[in-house]
Short mmCIF file of C-alpha atoms in Angstrom, two decimals:
data_model
loop_
_atom_site.label_atom_id
_atom_site.label_comp_id
_atom_site.label_asym_id
_atom_site.label_seq_id
_atom_site.Cartn_x
_atom_site.Cartn_y
_atom_site.Cartn_z
CA MET S 1 -84.26 20.90 -52.71
CA ASN S 2 -84.88 22.83 -49.86
CA ARG S 3 -87.22 25.51 -49.65
CA ARG S 4 -86.87 27.84 -46.61
CA VAL S 5 -87.79 31.64 -45.38
CA VAL S 6 -85.34 34.13 -45.28
CA TYR S 7 -85.40 38.08 -45.29
CA THR S 8 -82.52 40.42 -46.22
CA ARG S 9 -83.69 43.28 -44.71
CA GLY S 10 -85.43 44.56 -41.40
CA GLY S 11 -88.98 45.68 -41.88
CA SER S 12 -92.83 44.55 -42.33
CA PRO S 13 -92.65 40.70 -42.27
CA ALA S 14 -95.07 40.71 -44.86
CA ASN S 15 -92.62 42.68 -46.86
CA VAL S 16 -89.57 41.29 -46.62
CA LEU S 17 -90.16 37.41 -45.84
CA THR S 18 -89.39 35.87 -48.43
CA VAL S 19 -88.89 31.29 -49.69
CA ILE S 20 -85.95 30.76 -51.13
CA GLU S 21 -84.71 27.18 -52.60
CA GLU S 22 -81.67 25.92 -52.16
CA PRO S 23 -80.00 22.41 -52.08
CA GLU S 24 -80.95 20.09 -49.27
CA PRO S 25 -78.55 20.26 -46.80
CA ALA S 26 -76.41 17.14 -45.14
CA PRO S 27 -75.23 16.76 -41.58
CA GLY S 28 -71.99 17.00 -40.19
CA SER S 29 -70.24 15.81 -37.26
CA GLY S 30 -72.43 16.61 -33.93
CA GLN S 31 -75.39 17.65 -36.03
CA VAL S 32 -78.90 15.55 -37.17
CA LEU S 33 -80.98 16.10 -40.14
CA ILE S 34 -84.53 16.57 -39.73
CA ARG S 35 -87.26 16.67 -42.21
CA THR S 36 -89.71 19.54 -40.74
CA THR S 37 -93.08 19.33 -40.28
CA ALA S 38 -94.79 21.94 -38.19
CA PHE S 39 -93.46 25.23 -37.02
CA PRO S 40 -95.18 27.92 -35.13
CA VAL S 41 -94.90 31.53 -36.03
CA HIS S 42 -94.42 33.70 -33.00
CA PRO S 43 -94.85 36.87 -32.11
CA GLY S 44 -91.22 37.12 -31.09
CA ASP S 45 -89.95 35.63 -34.43
CA LEU S 46 -91.76 38.72 -36.42
CA GLN S 47 -90.04 41.23 -34.09
CA ALA S 48 -86.71 40.14 -34.46
CA VAL S 49 -87.49 40.53 -38.24
CA GLU S 50 -88.89 44.14 -37.55
CA ALA S 51 -85.99 44.77 -35.38
CA TYR S 52 -83.75 43.76 -38.20
CA PRO S 53 -81.39 46.93 -38.05
CA GLU S 54 -79.74 46.86 -41.57
CA GLU S 55 -80.22 45.22 -45.03
CA ALA S 56 -77.90 41.91 -44.69
CA THR S 57 -74.94 40.92 -47.20
CA LYS S 58 -76.31 37.36 -47.16
CA PRO S 59 -80.04 35.94 -46.92
CA VAL S 60 -80.74 36.05 -42.61
CA PRO S 61 -83.22 32.53 -41.95
CA ALA S 62 -86.51 32.89 -40.03
CA GLY S 63 -87.52 31.10 -36.91
CA VAL S 64 -86.32 29.52 -34.02
CA GLU S 65 -88.60 26.50 -33.43
CA ALA S 66 -89.69 23.55 -35.34
CA THR S 67 -90.65 19.84 -35.05
CA GLY S 68 -90.18 17.31 -37.37
CA VAL S 69 -88.95 13.64 -38.18
CA VAL S 70 -84.79 13.00 -37.86
CA GLU S 71 -84.07 11.33 -41.20
CA ALA S 72 -80.03 11.47 -40.75
CA ILE S 73 -77.66 11.56 -37.95
CA GLY S 74 -74.05 13.00 -38.78
CA PRO S 75 -71.17 10.83 -38.62
CA GLY S 76 -69.45 10.44 -34.96
CA THR S 77 -72.55 12.28 -33.29
CA ARG S 78 -74.10 11.37 -30.05
CA VAL S 79 -77.47 12.14 -29.46
CA ALA S 80 -79.77 12.25 -26.40
CA PRO S 81 -81.75 9.11 -25.25
CA GLY S 82 -84.88 8.69 -27.40
CA VAL S 83 -83.74 10.57 -30.76
CA THR S 84 -83.23 8.02 -33.75
CA VAL S 85 -83.38 7.81 -37.32
CA GLY S 86 -87.10 7.85 -37.79
CA GLY S 87 -88.13 9.40 -34.35
CA ARG S 88 -89.81 12.97 -34.28
CA VAL S 89 -88.07 15.42 -32.51
CA THR S 90 -88.43 19.09 -31.68
CA VAL S 91 -85.70 21.80 -31.84
CA PHE S 92 -84.74 25.10 -29.96
CA PRO S 93 -83.20 27.34 -30.63
CA GLN S 94 -82.86 26.87 -34.03
CA PRO S 95 -82.02 29.38 -36.15
CA GLY S 96 -83.43 29.21 -39.61
CA ALA S 97 -86.47 26.82 -38.42
CA TRP S 98 -88.47 27.98 -40.98
CA SER S 99 -87.40 25.72 -43.73
CA GLN S 100 -88.52 22.31 -45.40
CA TRP S 101 -85.22 20.67 -44.22
CA ILE S 102 -82.87 21.70 -41.15
CA VAL S 103 -79.47 20.63 -40.03
CA ALA S 104 -79.43 21.25 -35.86
CA ASP S 105 -77.11 21.00 -33.66
CA ALA S 106 -77.67 16.89 -31.89
CA ASP S 107 -77.91 19.21 -28.20
CA ALA S 108 -80.71 21.43 -29.21
CA LEU S 109 -83.09 18.61 -29.95
CA VAL S 110 -85.75 16.89 -27.93
CA ALA S 111 -87.34 13.91 -28.71
CA VAL S 112 -91.25 14.29 -28.62
CA PRO S 113 -93.60 11.89 -26.47
CA ASP S 114 -96.22 9.88 -28.83
CA GLU S 115 -99.06 11.32 -26.66
CA LEU S 116 -97.95 14.57 -28.19
CA SER S 117 -99.27 15.74 -32.00
CA ASP S 118 -97.01 17.46 -34.51
CA GLU S 119 -99.25 20.51 -33.32
CA VAL S 120 -98.34 20.41 -29.71
CA ALA S 121 -94.89 19.48 -30.56
CA ALA S 122 -94.40 22.49 -32.64
CA GLN S 123 -94.84 24.39 -29.77
CA MET S 124 -93.33 22.23 -27.26
CA LEU S 125 -90.20 24.26 -26.13
CA VAL S 126 -90.36 28.40 -26.60
CA ASN S 127 -93.94 29.03 -24.80
CA PRO S 128 -93.62 26.53 -22.22
CA LEU S 129 -90.19 27.67 -21.66
CA THR S 130 -90.96 31.26 -21.32
CA THR S 131 -94.16 29.76 -18.76
CA VAL S 132 -91.40 28.13 -16.57
CA MET S 133 -88.67 31.87 -16.71
CA LEU S 134 -92.09 33.72 -15.79
CA ARG S 135 -93.05 31.43 -12.73
CA ARG S 136 -89.93 31.02 -11.33
CA GLU S 137 -89.90 34.93 -11.53
CA ALA S 138 -93.06 35.32 -9.63
CA GLN S 139 -92.17 32.95 -7.40
CA GLU S 140 -88.51 33.88 -6.21
CA HIS S 141 -89.62 37.61 -5.74
CA PRO S 142 -89.36 38.20 -1.91
CA ALA S 143 -92.49 40.20 -2.03
CA PHE S 144 -94.48 36.96 -3.25
CA GLY S 145 -94.42 35.61 -0.04
CA TYR S 146 -97.28 33.23 1.56
CA ASP S 147 -99.90 35.61 1.19
CA GLY S 148 -98.87 37.31 -2.87
CA LEU S 149 -101.02 37.20 -5.87
CA LEU S 150 -99.87 37.34 -9.91
CA VAL S 151 -101.60 39.77 -12.19
CA GLN S 152 -101.05 38.58 -15.92
CA THR S 153 -102.08 40.64 -18.79
CA ALA S 154 -102.81 38.93 -22.24
CA ALA S 155 -103.69 36.09 -20.29
CA GLY S 156 -105.74 34.45 -23.20
CA SER S 157 -102.45 34.22 -25.29
CA SER S 158 -100.46 31.05 -25.38
CA VAL S 159 -98.21 31.60 -22.65
CA GLY S 160 -101.19 33.14 -20.68
CA ARG S 161 -103.35 30.27 -20.61
CA LEU S 162 -100.07 28.07 -20.00
CA LEU S 163 -98.97 30.08 -17.39
CA THR S 164 -103.08 29.70 -15.61
CA GLY S 165 -102.92 25.94 -16.02
CA ALA S 166 -99.40 26.05 -14.33
CA SER S 167 -100.52 27.98 -11.70
CA LEU S 168 -103.53 26.51 -10.84
CA VAL S 169 -101.22 23.40 -10.17
CA HIS S 170 -98.66 24.94 -8.43
CA ASN S 171 -101.53 26.55 -6.24
CA LEU S 172 -100.33 29.91 -7.37
CA ALA S 173 -102.89 32.99 -6.85
CA LEU S 174 -103.70 34.71 -9.71
CA VAL S 175 -105.94 37.17 -11.39
CA ASN S 176 -106.10 37.28 -15.25
CA VAL S 177 -106.30 40.42 -17.63
CA VAL S 178 -107.72 40.96 -21.13
CA ARG S 179 -108.56 42.95 -23.55
CA SER S 180 -112.63 42.38 -24.07
CA ASP S 181 -115.50 40.73 -22.53
CA ARG S 182 -115.24 37.93 -25.07
CA GLY S 183 -112.00 37.15 -24.27
CA ALA S 184 -112.82 37.24 -20.66
CA ALA S 185 -115.65 34.60 -21.18
CA GLU S 186 -113.82 32.61 -23.37
CA LEU S 187 -111.00 32.07 -20.57
CA ARG S 188 -113.28 31.57 -18.21
CA LYS S 189 -115.38 28.63 -19.54
CA ARG S 190 -111.36 27.24 -19.56
CA PHE S 191 -110.36 27.94 -16.20
CA PRO S 192 -113.95 29.17 -14.29
CA ASP S 193 -112.01 29.34 -10.76
CA VAL S 194 -109.51 31.91 -11.77
CA PRO S 195 -111.04 35.51 -11.80
CA VAL S 196 -110.43 37.38 -15.06
CA VAL S 197 -110.61 41.22 -15.88
CA ALA S 198 -111.21 43.14 -19.32
CA THR S 199 -109.66 46.28 -20.00
CA GLU S 200 -112.54 47.57 -21.83
CA HIS S 201 -113.95 48.48 -19.01
CA PRO S 202 -113.13 51.70 -17.44
CA GLY S 203 -112.79 50.50 -13.77
CA TRP S 204 -110.69 47.34 -14.64
CA ALA S 205 -107.83 48.08 -11.87
CA ASP S 206 -110.51 48.54 -9.46
CA GLU S 207 -111.94 45.16 -10.49
CA VAL S 208 -108.42 43.30 -10.31
CA ARG S 209 -108.13 44.76 -6.09
CA GLU S 210 -111.77 43.24 -5.92
CA ALA S 211 -110.78 40.01 -7.60
CA ALA S 212 -107.64 40.04 -5.44
CA GLY S 213 -109.95 40.17 -2.28
CA GLY S 214 -107.35 41.81 0.00
CA ARG S 215 -104.26 40.02 -1.11
CA PRO S 216 -101.49 42.10 -1.94
CA VAL S 217 -100.49 42.02 -5.92
CA SER S 218 -96.79 41.18 -5.56
CA VAL S 219 -96.18 40.11 -9.13
CA ALA S 220 -97.52 41.58 -12.07
CA LEU S 221 -95.91 39.92 -15.48
CA ASP S 222 -96.77 41.80 -19.03
CA PRO S 223 -96.12 41.38 -22.63
CA ILE S 224 -97.69 44.35 -23.80
CA GLY S 225 -96.02 47.63 -22.21
CA GLY S 226 -97.29 51.39 -22.60
CA LYS S 227 -100.78 52.61 -20.45
CA LEU S 228 -100.84 49.35 -19.22
CA ALA S 229 -97.70 48.45 -17.84
CA GLU S 230 -98.04 51.87 -16.13
CA SER S 231 -101.83 50.73 -14.36
CA LEU S 232 -99.91 47.86 -13.15
CA LEU S 233 -97.37 49.75 -11.31
CA ASP S 234 -100.36 51.23 -9.48
CA LEU S 235 -101.52 48.04 -8.87
CA LEU S 236 -98.54 46.20 -7.09
CA THR S 237 -97.78 46.70 -3.61
CA PRO S 238 -95.14 48.03 -2.02
CA GLY S 239 -91.77 45.77 -2.80
CA GLY S 240 -93.80 44.32 -6.05
CA LYS S 241 -92.60 43.51 -8.92
CA LEU S 242 -93.05 44.07 -12.90
CA VAL S 243 -91.76 41.79 -15.13
CA SER S 244 -92.08 42.93 -18.90
CA TYR S 245 -91.48 39.96 -21.67
CA GLY S 246 -92.64 41.59 -24.91
CA GLN S 247 -93.13 44.61 -26.68
CA ILE S 248 -96.57 44.43 -27.99
CA GLY S 249 -97.31 47.89 -27.67
CA GLU S 250 -95.13 50.72 -29.18
CA GLU S 251 -95.74 53.29 -26.80
CA PRO S 252 -93.02 53.58 -23.84
CA ILE S 253 -93.50 52.76 -20.22
CA SER S 254 -93.82 56.15 -18.46
CA VAL S 255 -93.24 55.81 -14.62
CA HIS S 256 -92.29 58.68 -12.22
CA ALA S 257 -89.18 58.41 -10.14
CA SER S 258 -91.80 58.77 -7.31
CA THR S 259 -93.58 55.89 -7.65
CA LEU S 260 -90.34 53.66 -7.81
CA LEU S 261 -89.05 55.39 -4.92
CA HIS S 262 -92.14 55.44 -2.45
CA LYS S 263 -93.06 51.65 -2.93
CA SER S 264 -89.36 50.33 -3.82
CA LEU S 265 -90.88 48.63 -7.15
CA THR S 266 -88.48 46.53 -9.17
CA LEU S 267 -89.31 46.50 -13.08
CA ARG S 268 -87.66 43.76 -14.86
CA GLY S 269 -87.40 42.68 -18.60
CA LYS S 270 -87.01 38.72 -19.37
CA ASN S 271 -87.78 36.85 -22.57
CA ILE S 272 -86.62 33.62 -23.91
CA GLY S 273 -83.49 35.21 -25.36
CA ARG S 274 -82.45 36.48 -22.14
CA TRP S 275 -82.98 32.64 -20.78
CA LEU S 276 -80.57 31.32 -23.30
CA SER S 277 -77.96 33.86 -22.37
CA GLU S 278 -78.20 33.53 -18.74
CA ALA S 279 -79.31 30.41 -17.62
CA SER S 280 -76.72 27.46 -16.66
CA ALA S 281 -76.46 24.38 -18.57
CA ASP S 282 -78.22 22.11 -15.99
CA ARG S 283 -80.84 25.18 -15.53
CA ARG S 284 -81.58 24.65 -19.16
CA ALA S 285 -81.52 20.86 -18.78
CA SER S 286 -83.92 21.39 -16.02
CA ASP S 287 -86.54 23.44 -17.47
CA VAL S 288 -86.58 21.90 -21.00
CA ALA S 289 -87.55 18.69 -18.59
CA THR S 290 -90.46 20.92 -17.24
CA ALA S 291 -91.57 22.44 -20.53
CA LYS S 292 -92.15 18.94 -22.04
CA LEU S 293 -93.74 17.76 -18.94
CA ILE S 294 -96.13 20.92 -18.87
CA ALA S 295 -96.86 19.81 -22.59
CA LEU S 296 -98.26 16.69 -21.72
CA THR S 297 -100.09 17.63 -18.69
CA LEU S 298 -101.74 20.73 -20.24
CA LYS S 299 -101.58 19.74 -24.35
CA ASP S 300 -105.13 20.86 -24.41
CA GLN S 301 -104.10 24.31 -23.69
CA PHE S 302 -101.80 24.12 -27.26
CA ASP S 303 -104.77 25.67 -29.41
CA VAL S 304 -103.98 26.28 -32.77
CA ALA S 305 -105.29 29.26 -34.63
CA ALA S 306 -104.74 27.90 -38.06
CA THR S 307 -102.59 26.24 -40.39
CA TYR S 308 -100.78 27.42 -43.75
CA GLY S 309 -98.57 26.36 -46.01
CA LEU S 310 -95.20 27.79 -46.89
CA ASP S 311 -97.04 29.59 -50.55
CA GLU S 312 -99.79 31.28 -47.86
CA LEU S 313 -96.72 32.73 -45.67
CA GLY S 314 -97.72 36.13 -45.46
CA ASN S 315 -101.30 35.07 -44.37
CA ALA S 316 -100.00 33.05 -41.76
CA VAL S 317 -97.52 36.41 -40.74
CA GLU S 318 -100.63 38.37 -40.78
CA HIS S 319 -102.81 36.20 -38.48
CA ALA S 320 -100.12 35.43 -36.20
CA VAL S 321 -100.43 39.06 -34.89
CA ARG S 322 -104.07 39.63 -35.52
CA PRO S 323 -106.25 41.21 -32.41
CA GLY S 324 -108.48 38.25 -30.99
CA LYS S 325 -106.56 35.81 -32.10
CA ILE S 326 -106.69 32.19 -29.84
CA GLY S 327 -104.16 30.12 -30.53
CA THR S 328 -100.56 29.29 -32.35
CA VAL S 329 -100.56 30.10 -35.99
CA LEU S 330 -98.47 27.08 -37.76
CA VAL S 331 -96.77 26.36 -40.99
CA ARG S 332 -96.75 22.70 -42.18
CA PRO S 333 -93.84 23.44 -45.15
CA TRP S 334 -94.50 20.44 -47.30
#
């Protein structure tokens, strides 16, 4: 049998996600059967459940990313180099990844290097790909220039830590912004050479300007929104860009037209779903290769907040959105 996580209506994930049993699937042509060893609970996964617009006529499978072992390859299926029966793979995008068994399209599989643990492999694609996407958004913006500076909020998150590590590798000037002094202290231990500011201080925006040392704040990356995003718009230099890649905050971003007109700012929304729909096949292949390299280079930054079983799904969901959480929540389905 196969146990997998589904929902039949939108709402609070803790209330609408359920585990069902069904027959073990079999791969067809172009498909691969994977025995899942771990999957991550991304906040974006939960937002998709909350935003589901209506009751479903049949169960909707949850999750998009998982790691596991190849158990069988469908007849006539061509697989990527390194993908073999008995070998480890990570799969994304895979609707229904929160499952003991996954039947995935062969072109969604990425072989897992031997150097990576299952804990890192389970996070190998979504967060690193988001990091690649955001770094490109920053570097390709004309206002970034040779002396431009990047500011990111939620810098202690899984994506935030990876972006900091990638910025150091690529010599991008960066100021990190977190919620609390406690989070700032944690981040300084990891990245002592990167300035970090806590928004619990009323004058935090001035602290960012001081940390910038006169360099223009060209690009801001923010997964929160609301009043925090409004403050970032004030920090941006004329011609600067705010990239919103999440919706943690419930309040809208309020901006007066004069701010946009006088500073000629760009506001852009970007997330992994947009990457999937907009990136060419060549771009996606290149970005996946870069994501894999990030996992190998920065594997110490792939923290695990906690690991749960399928029977503890409610606890896993609650932990995944807990303030101050460090690392990604994983579920081992067996």
